[in-house]
Structures are given as C-alpha cells and as structure tokens.
Coordinates of C-alpha atoms (C1' of nucleotides) in Angstrom, one line a residue:
Chain A
M1 CA -8.8 -11.9 -7.9
S2 CA -9.4 -14.8 -10.2
N3 CA -8.0 -13.2 -13.2
E4 CA -5.4 -15.3 -14.9
T5 CA -4.1 -18.9 -15.2
Q6 CA -7.2 -20.3 -16.6
A7 CA -5.2 -21.8 -19.4
S8 CA -3.3 -24.1 -17.2
T9 CA -5.9 -26.7 -17.1
A10 CA -6.3 -26.7 -20.8
D11 CA -2.7 -26.9 -22.0
L12 CA -1.8 -29.4 -19.4
G13 CA -4.6 -31.7 -20.4
E14 CA -3.7 -31.8 -24.1
A15 CA 0.0 -32.1 -23.9
P16 CA 1.5 -34.8 -21.7
A17 CA 4.9 -33.8 -20.6
A18 CA 7.7 -36.0 -21.5
A19 CA 9.2 -36.2 -18.1
D20 CA 7.5 -39.2 -16.7
G21 CA 6.3 -42.3 -18.5
E22 CA 2.7 -41.5 -18.5
L23 CA -0.1 -43.8 -19.7
I24 CA -2.5 -42.8 -22.4
R25 CA -4.5 -39.9 -21.2
S26 CA -8.2 -40.3 -20.8
G27 CA -10.9 -37.8 -20.0
R28 CA -10.0 -37.8 -16.4
D29 CA -6.2 -37.9 -15.9
A30 CA -5.0 -37.9 -12.3
T31 CA -1.4 -37.2 -13.1
A32 CA -2.3 -34.2 -15.3
T33 CA -4.5 -32.9 -12.6
R34 CA -1.7 -33.3 -10.1
R35 CA 0.7 -31.4 -12.2
A36 CA -1.8 -28.7 -12.9
L37 CA -2.3 -28.3 -9.1
V38 CA 1.4 -28.1 -8.4
R39 CA 1.8 -25.6 -11.2
A40 CA -1.0 -23.4 -9.9
A41 CA 0.1 -23.8 -6.4
R42 CA 3.6 -22.7 -7.1
R43 CA 2.4 -19.6 -8.7
R44 CA 0.1 -18.7 -5.9
F45 CA 2.7 -19.6 -3.2
A46 CA 5.3 -17.5 -4.9
T47 CA 3.2 -14.5 -5.4
D48 CA 1.0 -14.4 -2.4
G49 CA 2.9 -16.4 0.1
Y50 CA 2.1 -19.6 1.9
R51 CA -0.3 -18.4 4.4
A52 CA -2.2 -16.1 2.2
T53 CA -2.8 -18.8 -0.4
T54 CA -5.9 -20.8 0.1
V55 CA -6.5 -24.3 -1.2
R56 CA -9.8 -23.1 -2.6
Q57 CA -7.9 -20.5 -4.7
I58 CA -5.6 -23.1 -6.1
A59 CA -8.3 -25.6 -6.9
S60 CA -10.3 -22.8 -8.5
D61 CA -7.3 -21.8 -10.6
V62 CA -7.1 -25.3 -12.0
G63 CA -10.9 -25.7 -12.2
V64 CA -11.3 -28.7 -10.0
N65 CA -12.8 -29.4 -6.6
V66 CA -10.9 -28.5 -3.5
A67 CA -11.0 -32.0 -2.1
L68 CA -8.7 -33.2 -4.8
I69 CA -5.8 -31.3 -3.1
N70 CA -6.3 -33.4 0.0
R71 CA -6.8 -36.5 -1.9
Y72 CA -3.6 -36.1 -3.9
F73 CA -1.4 -34.2 -1.5
V74 CA -2.9 -35.1 1.9
S75 CA -2.7 -31.5 3.1
K76 CA -1.8 -28.0 2.1
E77 CA 1.6 -28.6 3.5
G78 CA 2.0 -31.7 1.3
L79 CA 1.2 -29.6 -1.8
F80 CA 3.8 -27.1 -0.8
E81 CA 6.3 -29.8 -0.4
A82 CA 5.6 -31.1 -3.8
C83 CA 6.1 -27.6 -5.2
M84 CA 9.4 -27.3 -3.4
L85 CA 10.6 -30.6 -4.7
R86 CA 9.7 -29.8 -8.2
T87 CA 11.5 -26.4 -8.0
S88 CA 14.5 -28.1 -6.5
D89 CA 14.5 -30.5 -9.3
E90 CA 14.4 -27.8 -11.9
L91 CA 17.2 -25.8 -10.4
E92 CA 19.2 -29.0 -10.2
T93 CA 18.7 -29.8 -13.8
Q94 CA 19.6 -26.4 -14.9
A95 CA 22.7 -26.2 -12.7
S96 CA 24.0 -29.6 -13.7
T97 CA 25.1 -28.5 -17.2
P98 CA 28.7 -29.3 -16.7
S99 CA 31.8 -27.1 -16.5
K100 CA 30.3 -23.7 -17.0
S101 CA 32.5 -20.7 -16.9
I102 CA 31.6 -18.2 -14.2
E103 CA 30.7 -15.7 -16.8
E104 CA 28.1 -18.0 -18.3
V105 CA 26.7 -18.8 -14.9
I106 CA 26.4 -15.1 -14.2
E107 CA 24.6 -14.5 -17.4
R108 CA 22.1 -17.2 -16.6
L109 CA 21.5 -15.9 -13.2
I110 CA 20.8 -12.5 -14.6
E111 CA 18.4 -14.0 -17.0
H112 CA 16.6 -15.7 -14.2
V113 CA 16.3 -12.4 -12.3
V114 CA 15.1 -10.5 -15.2
N115 CA 12.6 -13.0 -16.5
A116 CA 11.2 -14.1 -13.2
P117 CA 8.3 -11.8 -13.1
D118 CA 6.9 -13.0 -16.4
S119 CA 7.5 -16.6 -16.4
D120 CA 6.8 -18.9 -13.5
D121 CA 10.5 -19.2 -12.8
P122 CA 11.5 -21.6 -10.1
L123 CA 13.4 -18.8 -8.4
Q124 CA 10.1 -17.2 -7.6
L125 CA 9.2 -19.9 -5.2
L126 CA 12.3 -19.3 -3.2
L127 CA 10.8 -16.0 -2.4
L128 CA 9.0 -17.9 0.3
L129 CA 11.8 -17.2 2.7
R130 CA 10.0 -16.1 5.7
S131 CA 8.8 -18.6 8.2
S132 CA 5.6 -20.0 6.8
G133 CA 4.6 -21.4 10.1
D134 CA 5.4 -24.8 8.8
E135 CA 8.6 -26.4 10.1
N136 CA 8.9 -29.0 7.5
A137 CA 8.3 -26.6 4.7
D138 CA 11.0 -24.3 6.1
L139 CA 13.5 -27.2 6.3
I140 CA 13.0 -28.0 2.6
R141 CA 13.3 -24.5 1.7
R142 CA 16.5 -23.9 3.5
R143 CA 18.0 -27.0 2.1
T144 CA 17.1 -26.0 -1.4
L145 CA 18.7 -22.6 -0.9
E146 CA 21.9 -24.0 0.6
H147 CA 22.2 -26.5 -2.2
F148 CA 21.8 -23.8 -4.7
T149 CA 24.4 -21.7 -2.9
R150 CA 27.0 -24.5 -3.2
R151 CA 26.2 -24.9 -6.8
L152 CA 26.9 -21.3 -7.5
A153 CA 30.0 -21.2 -5.3
A154 CA 31.4 -24.2 -7.1
A155 CA 31.2 -22.3 -10.4
A156 CA 33.1 -19.5 -8.7
G157 CA 35.9 -21.8 -7.7
W158 CA 34.8 -23.1 -4.3
R159 CA 36.4 -26.3 -3.0
S160 CA 34.6 -27.9 -0.2
D161 CA 37.3 -28.3 2.4
T162 CA 39.7 -25.4 2.2
P163 CA 38.8 -22.9 4.9
E164 CA 39.7 -19.8 2.8
S165 CA 37.1 -20.7 0.2
E166 CA 34.4 -20.2 2.8
A167 CA 34.5 -16.6 1.7
I168 CA 33.5 -17.8 -1.8
L169 CA 30.6 -19.6 -0.3
L170 CA 29.5 -16.5 1.5
R171 CA 29.8 -14.4 -1.6
A172 CA 27.9 -16.8 -3.7
Q173 CA 25.1 -16.6 -1.2
L174 CA 25.2 -12.9 -1.2
A175 CA 24.7 -13.1 -5.0
I176 CA 21.6 -15.3 -4.4
A177 CA 20.4 -12.9 -1.7
T178 CA 20.7 -10.1 -4.2
S179 CA 18.8 -12.0 -6.8
L180 CA 16.1 -12.8 -4.5
G181 CA 15.8 -9.2 -3.3
V182 CA 15.5 -8.0 -6.9
V183 CA 13.0 -10.6 -7.9
M184 CA 11.0 -9.8 -4.8
L185 CA 10.8 -6.1 -5.6
R186 CA 10.0 -6.8 -9.2
T187 CA 7.3 -9.4 -8.6
S188 CA 5.5 -9.0 -5.4
A189 CA 5.8 -5.4 -4.5
A190 CA 5.8 -3.7 -7.9
V191 CA 8.2 -1.1 -6.6
Q192 CA 9.2 1.5 -9.1
P193 CA 11.5 1.8 -10.9
V194 CA 12.9 -1.7 -10.5
A195 CA 9.5 -3.3 -11.2
S196 CA 9.1 -1.8 -14.6
A197 CA 12.8 -1.7 -15.6
S198 CA 13.7 -3.5 -18.8
G199 CA 16.1 -6.3 -18.9
D200 CA 18.6 -4.1 -20.7
E201 CA 18.5 -1.6 -17.9
L202 CA 19.0 -4.3 -15.2
N203 CA 21.7 -6.1 -17.1
E204 CA 24.6 -3.9 -16.5
P205 CA 24.3 -3.2 -12.8
L206 CA 23.5 -6.8 -12.1
R207 CA 26.5 -8.0 -14.0
Q208 CA 28.7 -5.6 -12.1
I209 CA 27.4 -6.9 -8.8
F210 CA 27.8 -10.5 -9.7
R211 CA 31.3 -9.9 -11.1
V212 CA 32.3 -8.2 -7.9
L213 CA 31.0 -11.0 -5.9
L214 CA 32.0 -14.0 -7.9
G215 CA 34.7 -13.0 -10.2
R216 CA 38.4 -13.1 -9.4
S217 CA 38.7 -9.4 -8.9
G218 CA 36.5 -9.3 -5.9
Q219 CA 38.4 -11.7 -3.8
Chain B
M1 CA -10.3 3.4 7.6
S2 CA -9.1 7.0 7.4
N3 CA -11.3 8.4 10.0
E4 CA -9.8 9.1 13.4
T5 CA -6.9 7.4 15.0
Q6 CA -4.6 10.0 13.6
A7 CA -3.6 10.5 17.2
S8 CA -1.5 7.4 16.9
T9 CA 0.8 9.1 14.5
A10 CA 1.0 12.1 16.7
D11 CA 1.8 10.5 20.0
L12 CA 4.4 8.3 18.4
G13 CA 6.5 11.3 18.0
E14 CA 6.2 12.8 21.5
A15 CA 7.6 10.0 23.3
P16 CA 10.4 9.9 25.8
A17 CA 12.8 7.4 24.5
A18 CA 12.6 5.6 27.8
A19 CA 13.3 1.9 28.0
D20 CA 10.2 0.1 26.9
G21 CA 7.8 -0.6 29.7
E22 CA 6.3 -3.1 27.4
L23 CA 5.8 -6.1 29.7
I24 CA 5.6 -4.0 32.8
R25 CA 2.8 -1.9 31.6
S26 CA 1.2 -0.6 34.8
G27 CA -1.8 1.6 35.1
R28 CA -4.0 2.7 32.3
D29 CA -2.1 4.7 29.8
A30 CA -3.6 4.8 26.4
T31 CA -0.6 6.2 24.6
A32 CA 1.7 3.7 26.2
T33 CA -0.6 0.9 25.3
R34 CA -0.8 2.1 21.8
R35 CA 3.0 2.3 21.5
A36 CA 3.4 -1.2 23.0
L37 CA 0.9 -2.5 20.5
V38 CA 2.7 -1.0 17.5
R39 CA 6.0 -2.3 18.8
A40 CA 4.8 -5.8 19.3
A41 CA 2.9 -5.7 16.0
R42 CA 6.0 -4.6 14.1
R43 CA 8.0 -7.4 15.5
R44 CA 5.3 -10.0 14.6
F45 CA 4.7 -8.6 11.2
A46 CA 8.4 -8.5 10.4
T47 CA 9.1 -12.0 11.5
D48 CA 5.9 -13.9 10.7
G49 CA 4.4 -11.8 8.0
Y50 CA 1.2 -9.9 7.8
R51 CA -1.2 -12.7 7.2
A52 CA 0.3 -15.1 9.6
T53 CA 0.2 -12.6 12.4
T54 CA -3.1 -12.6 14.3
V55 CA -4.3 -9.7 16.3
R56 CA -4.8 -12.0 19.3
Q57 CA -1.1 -12.8 19.2
I58 CA -0.2 -9.2 19.3
A59 CA -2.6 -8.4 22.0
S60 CA -1.3 -11.3 24.0
D61 CA 2.3 -10.1 23.5
V62 CA 1.4 -6.8 25.1
G63 CA -0.8 -8.4 27.7
V64 CA -3.9 -6.6 26.7
N65 CA -7.3 -7.5 25.3
V66 CA -7.8 -8.0 21.6
A67 CA -10.5 -5.4 21.4
L68 CA -8.1 -2.6 22.1
I69 CA -6.5 -3.1 18.7
N70 CA -9.8 -2.3 17.1
R71 CA -10.5 0.5 19.4
Y72 CA -7.1 2.2 18.8
F73 CA -6.4 1.2 15.3
V74 CA -9.8 0.4 13.9
S75 CA -8.5 -2.7 12.2
K76 CA -5.6 -5.0 11.7
E77 CA -4.8 -3.0 8.6
G78 CA -4.8 0.2 10.6
L79 CA -2.3 -1.3 13.0
F80 CA -0.1 -2.3 10.1
E81 CA -0.4 1.2 8.8
A82 CA 0.8 2.6 12.1
C83 CA 3.7 0.3 12.0
M84 CA 4.7 1.4 8.6
L85 CA 4.4 5.0 9.4
R86 CA 6.6 4.6 12.4
T87 CA 9.2 2.7 10.4
S88 CA 9.0 5.3 7.7
D89 CA 9.6 8.0 10.3
E90 CA 12.6 6.2 11.8
L91 CA 14.2 5.7 8.4
E92 CA 13.4 9.3 7.5
T93 CA 15.0 10.6 10.7
Q94 CA 18.1 8.6 10.2
A95 CA 18.4 9.6 6.6
S96 CA 17.9 13.3 7.2
T97 CA 21.2 13.9 8.8
P98 CA 22.4 16.4 6.3
S99 CA 25.1 16.5 3.7
K100 CA 26.2 12.9 4.1
S101 CA 28.9 11.7 1.8
I102 CA 27.9 8.6 -0.1
E103 CA 30.5 6.6 1.8
E104 CA 28.9 7.4 5.1
V105 CA 25.5 6.4 3.7
I106 CA 26.9 3.1 2.6
E107 CA 28.5 2.4 5.9
R108 CA 25.2 3.0 7.6
L109 CA 23.3 0.8 5.2
I110 CA 25.8 -1.9 5.9
E111 CA 25.3 -1.5 9.6
H112 CA 21.6 -1.9 9.1
V113 CA 21.9 -5.0 7.1
V114 CA 24.4 -6.6 9.6
N115 CA 22.5 -5.7 12.7
A116 CA 19.0 -6.3 11.5
P117 CA 18.7 -9.9 12.8
D118 CA 19.4 -8.9 16.4
S119 CA 17.7 -5.6 16.8
D120 CA 14.2 -4.8 15.8
D121 CA 15.6 -2.8 13.0
P122 CA 13.1 -0.8 10.9
L123 CA 14.5 -2.5 7.9
Q124 CA 13.0 -5.7 9.0
L125 CA 9.6 -4.4 8.5
L126 CA 10.4 -3.8 4.9
L127 CA 10.7 -7.5 4.6
L128 CA 6.9 -7.4 4.3
L129 CA 7.2 -7.3 0.6
R130 CA 5.0 -10.0 -0.5
S131 CA 1.5 -9.1 -1.3
S132 CA -0.2 -9.3 2.1
G133 CA -3.6 -9.6 0.4
D134 CA -4.3 -6.2 1.7
E135 CA -4.3 -3.6 -1.0
N136 CA -4.0 -0.6 1.3
A137 CA -1.1 -2.1 3.2
D138 CA 0.6 -2.9 -0.1
L139 CA 0.3 0.7 -1.2
I140 CA 1.8 2.0 2.0
R141 CA 4.6 -0.4 1.8
R142 CA 5.4 0.5 -1.8
R143 CA 5.4 4.1 -1.0
T144 CA 7.7 3.7 1.9
L145 CA 10.1 1.7 -0.3
E146 CA 10.1 4.2 -3.1
H147 CA 10.6 7.1 -0.7
F148 CA 13.5 5.3 0.8
T149 CA 14.9 4.7 -2.7
R150 CA 14.8 8.4 -3.5
R151 CA 16.6 9.2 -0.3
L152 CA 19.4 6.8 -1.1
A153 CA 19.6 7.9 -4.7
A154 CA 19.8 11.5 -3.6
A155 CA 22.9 10.7 -1.6
A156 CA 24.3 9.2 -4.7
G157 CA 23.9 12.3 -6.8
W158 CA 20.4 11.8 -8.1
R159 CA 18.6 14.9 -9.4
S160 CA 14.9 14.5 -9.8
D161 CA 14.3 15.7 -13.3
T162 CA 17.3 14.8 -15.4
P163 CA 16.5 11.7 -17.4
E164 CA 20.0 10.3 -17.3
S165 CA 19.9 10.1 -13.5
E166 CA 17.1 7.6 -13.8
A167 CA 19.9 5.1 -13.8
I168 CA 21.0 6.3 -10.4
L169 CA 17.5 5.7 -9.1
L170 CA 17.5 2.2 -10.4
R171 CA 20.9 1.5 -8.9
A172 CA 19.9 2.8 -5.6
Q173 CA 16.9 0.5 -5.6
L174 CA 19.1 -2.4 -6.5
A175 CA 21.1 -1.6 -3.4
I176 CA 18.0 -1.7 -1.4
A177 CA 16.9 -4.9 -3.0
T178 CA 20.3 -6.4 -2.1
S179 CA 20.0 -5.3 1.5
L180 CA 16.5 -6.7 1.8
G181 CA 17.7 -10.0 0.3
V182 CA 20.5 -10.3 2.7
V183 CA 18.4 -9.4 5.7
M184 CA 15.9 -11.9 4.6
L185 CA 18.3 -14.7 4.4
R186 CA 19.8 -13.8 7.7
T187 CA 16.7 -13.3 9.7
S188 CA 13.8 -15.4 8.5
A189 CA 15.3 -18.4 6.8
A190 CA 18.5 -18.9 8.7
V191 CA 20.3 -20.0 5.6
Q192 CA 23.9 -20.8 6.1
P193 CA 26.5 -19.4 5.9
V194 CA 25.0 -15.9 5.6
A195 CA 22.8 -16.4 8.6
S196 CA 25.7 -17.0 10.9
A197 CA 28.3 -14.8 9.2
S198 CA 29.8 -12.1 11.4
G199 CA 29.6 -8.4 10.6
D200 CA 33.2 -8.4 9.7
E201 CA 32.7 -11.1 7.1
L202 CA 29.8 -9.3 5.5
N203 CA 31.4 -5.9 5.6
E204 CA 33.8 -6.2 2.7
P205 CA 31.5 -7.8 0.1
L206 CA 28.6 -5.6 0.9
R207 CA 30.8 -2.5 0.7
Q208 CA 32.0 -3.6 -2.7
I209 CA 28.4 -4.1 -3.9
F210 CA 27.2 -0.8 -2.7
R211 CA 30.3 1.0 -4.1
V212 CA 29.7 -0.5 -7.5
L213 CA 26.1 0.5 -7.4
L214 CA 26.3 3.9 -5.9
G215 CA 29.8 5.2 -6.3
R216 CA 31.1 7.1 -9.2
S217 CA 33.0 4.2 -10.7
G218 CA 29.8 2.2 -11.4
Q219 CA 28.1 4.7 -13.6
Chain C
dT1 C1' -19.7 10.3 48.1
dC2 C1' -21.0 10.2 43.7
dG3 C1' -21.0 11.1 38.7
dT4 C1' -18.5 11.0 34.5
dC5 C1' -15.7 9.4 31.2
dA6 C1' -11.8 7.2 29.3
dA7 C1' -9.4 2.6 29.6
dG8 C1' -10.0 -2.1 29.4
dT9 C1' -12.5 -6.7 29.4
dC10 C1' -15.8 -10.4 28.0
dA11 C1' -18.6 -13.1 25.2
dG12 C1' -19.9 -13.9 20.9
dC13 C1' -20.9 -13.2 15.7
dA14 C1' -19.9 -13.8 10.8
dA15 C1' -16.8 -15.1 7.6
dA16 C1' -12.9 -17.7 6.0
dT17 C1' -10.2 -21.9 5.9
dG18 C1' -8.3 -26.7 6.0
dC19 C1' -10.1 -30.9 5.8
dT20 C1' -13.4 -35.0 5.8
dT21 C1' -17.3 -37.8 4.6
dA22 C1' -20.7 -39.3 1.6
dC23 C1' -22.1 -39.2 -3.1
dA24 C1' -21.7 -38.9 -8.4
dT25 C1' -19.6 -39.9 -12.8
dC26 C1' -16.6 -42.0 -16.2
dG27 C1' -14.2 -45.9 -18.4
dA28 C1' -13.5 -50.6 -18.8
dG29 C1' -14.4 -55.5 -18.4
dG30 C1' -17.3 -59.6 -17.0
Chain D
dC1 C1' -26.5 -54.5 -18.5
dC2 C1' -24.0 -54.3 -14.4
dT3 C1' -20.1 -54.0 -11.3
dC4 C1' -15.9 -51.9 -9.9
dG5 C1' -12.1 -49.0 -9.3
dA6 C1' -10.5 -44.6 -10.3
dT7 C1' -11.6 -39.7 -10.8
dG8 C1' -14.1 -35.9 -9.4
dT9 C1' -17.9 -33.3 -6.8
dA10 C1' -21.1 -31.4 -3.1
dA11 C1' -22.0 -30.4 1.4
dG12 C1' -20.6 -29.6 5.8
dC13 C1' -17.7 -29.8 10.2
dA14 C1' -14.4 -27.7 13.4
dT15 C1' -11.4 -24.3 14.1
dT16 C1' -9.4 -19.8 13.4
dT17 C1' -9.7 -14.9 12.8
dG18 C1' -11.1 -10.2 12.5
dC19 C1' -14.3 -7.5 14.6
dT20 C1' -18.4 -5.7 17.5
dG21 C1' -21.5 -4.3 21.3
dA22 C1' -22.4 -4.5 26.1
dC23 C1' -20.3 -4.4 30.3
dT24 C1' -16.7 -3.4 34.1
dT25 C1' -12.9 -0.9 36.3
dG26 C1' -10.1 2.8 37.6
dA27 C1' -9.0 7.9 38.1
dC28 C1' -10.5 12.4 39.2
dG29 C1' -13.2 16.5 40.1
dA30 C1' -17.5 18.7 42.3

DNA sequence: TCGTCAAGTCAGCAAATGCTTACATCGAGG
DNA sequence: CCTCGATGTAAGCATTTGCTGACTTGACGA
C-alpha cells in the first residue's frame, strides 16, 4: 500500500519551484505543503480513481496530518479541483508552443503516451473520465478535455467555423481517446503486452494511428 | 471467496433469453433474482465504477434486500466476479463465430464501440480498468482483457508461438485500447463532439484505425 | 393441517471515510 | 519573556458501507 512517493515531501521542501514568487522558505512552508499535497493527490487520483482515493492516503503520502487538506482545500473535491487546474495549466503551457507542424505534435503526443506510466504525466489525470460522483469535478474535467481537443485539432488544420472541419475536430478527439485508452491499459490495469511494451514497440503503431487520424491522407 | 456460488455461473447459461423481468420480479425465484442482480450490478459498475457503486444501490435497483447479495455472491467482489464472467462469456460467444475475416471482425468491433453508450454493451464493463482497490477483481479484469486481446489478434493472423507475431498481439491490444478510449469518452464523460457523434461519423475514422492496426498493410 | 426448507427481510455491528473542533508548536516581534 | 499569527497535530463525530445473524414468509409434500 504505502510503498512509494515518500520523496515528494523532501524534494519539494528543499527546492522552491520558480513558478510563483514565493517567500523565503522556513521550517513550515504552507505553499510547499500545498504543492506536495496536490502532487500526491494527482498521483493517487490518476492511478486509483477519485472515489478510491482517501484523504488519509494523500496526507500520509506527503507525511502531514489529514486536517491540512481541509484547511488548504476545504474538501476533497477542492483538492481535486486544484489538481485539475494544475493539469490544465500544464497542458496549456505545453500546447502553447507556437506553430508546430502536425508531425511534431504527433511525436509529442506519442511521447506522452509512452512515458505516462513512469512520470506523473498530466495526461494521467485525464484518466479520471468516469463520473466521479462529483458534478463540479466532472465539469472541469470535460472542459479540460474539450479544450485539449481543440488544441490538437488546430494543429491538424481545424478552423473554428467551417462546418466541414468538424470532422477534423472529431478525428482529433479520437486521437485523444486512443491516447487515453493506451495510457489506461499501461498504467492502471497492467494489461499485457501493452503494459510492458517498450517505447520503440509502441512508436510505430501509434504514429500510424495518429497519421491516419490527423494527417492529410486520412481526410 | 472461492467456495460455493459456482451455481451463479451455471444458471447464467441456462436462461431463456426472455425480456428481462427485472422490475416485475414476481414470486420467489432465486435464479431470476441472481440474474437481475448481476444485470443491475453490471450497469452500475460500468457507469459509476466499482468503488462508487454500493451494494445497497444494486439491491435497490432490483428491489430486493441487500443481504441477498451476500447470500448469493458472498461479497461485493463475488458479485463483480459474476459480472465479469458473464461479460467474458458474452464476448466469447460473439467472438467464437468461426472463420471470420478480419474485415468482419473490424465491423463488429466498430459496432460495439458505436452502440455501447445506448445498450448495456459488455464492452462497457471493460471500462472498469482503473484499479478498483480490489486485487482479485483486478486480476479477473486483466485476464478478461488479455483473453479478448488474443481473440482479436488471432483474427488478425496471430500464431501463438512465433516471436514476430508478438507485434500483432500488441497491435490488437492497441485496437482494444482505442475502442475503450472512445467508449469512455462517449459514455461516461460526455465529451463533445465524440459523445454526440453519430455512428456514421465514427465509422470511417474507426475503420481506418483498425485497418491500420490489424490489416496487412499496417505490418 | 402441519413440517420443512429455500427465499427473502430486518436490525445492527465493525470498519472506513470526510470533515471539524480543540490543542500544540514554531517563528518573529514587542 | 511573552504574545500572536501561521502551521501543523490529535482526537473524535457523523455518516456511509460491506457484511452478518436472527427472524419471517411463501411453496409444497405427507
């Protein structure tokens, strides 16, 4: 059960991230604790699901008391929202590198799919697709996915108002669905042989799929 | 867990395919009650997930007391196991129609993906991919998926012992992953536009994907 | 009619879970 | 030193959840 992720507390404490203008860290650093909680929570949510994850688990992963989750995020749902917002931000940042060719985008998507099991890739959190019993969380999740879809479709030549490019949007979302399906099999279910397949083995089939979906030949 | 209740497997097979008397359950019929429980449970598990589904919900759906679940299936896990076995059986039956061409298999897979949101398609249950916190359930799930993978791979020319056909196995599982991803987006998350796409719109892209993965051209 | 046994119900227990309230500890400043 | 706010902890409450044991109800044969 409590096997990994003990390091999260340590390395977050000693290295203040550059993102936000943080004050000098002291022995008890609220923002660092918050980040550690979000980090641990995202991992748990992505691998175990929303419902199956307990706040006590998350707190234990970080090594702090459970009550801090309610202090900083009000509720479990609030913590989940924070996770989603951070994931959305990361995907946004990565996608905003301008004027990528579709080939480059495909390569990056493949990389995400291949590496997701090992890293705590933001794509992992999107695995939380099923209704988590929380309406607000579901809304955030859906919005994130649709936004990501438009990003990918834009790289494939989608223009927002022409009706014929609706097909491109659909195809982009099928690419995302495929990615999520593969990540799902690799991470949560450990289904063979996909789970243990190397990046090299996955590379060629995935590239074929994405080219068919997003490239000019497929349309 | 593996004591009695093997009868549940048996009487699942010997059923007249009559229209479900699920809500109209009259009289005291143990096998009918068992079937109704499995049916309701499968729906709940597929849509809400294992953890989020409570045995009280399932019993209430059927209109029966909670204790019957423990009487007939020993535990919640036992009920889930029965659901998985039934799903596995259905997929098995459908896949066992002999000497299918790969094209036919692809068409049927597409049909599954397209229709899953409306019917209680067995594919839906496979959505239960995330670790449900129940080790035994995870094992069953993984086995079912791997079995299904081998079935699909066999239709694509897979032979069990030649090492080069491992690639075929991997590609078949990627096709399954894609199917699961699409079904997931369509059913649980209602992500647009895939969720509201018609079968006709999905047909062509999906066929392209599956041909690339399973057809001769892709290898 | 009565006995028997499967089918089903009822009330409740023990554990888990989200969350709250009261308390403790650390750092800094008067 | 002492106070005060911020950070963190300990204990526990209320609810949910899976499950159990004792009880009731219906069908059927002697």
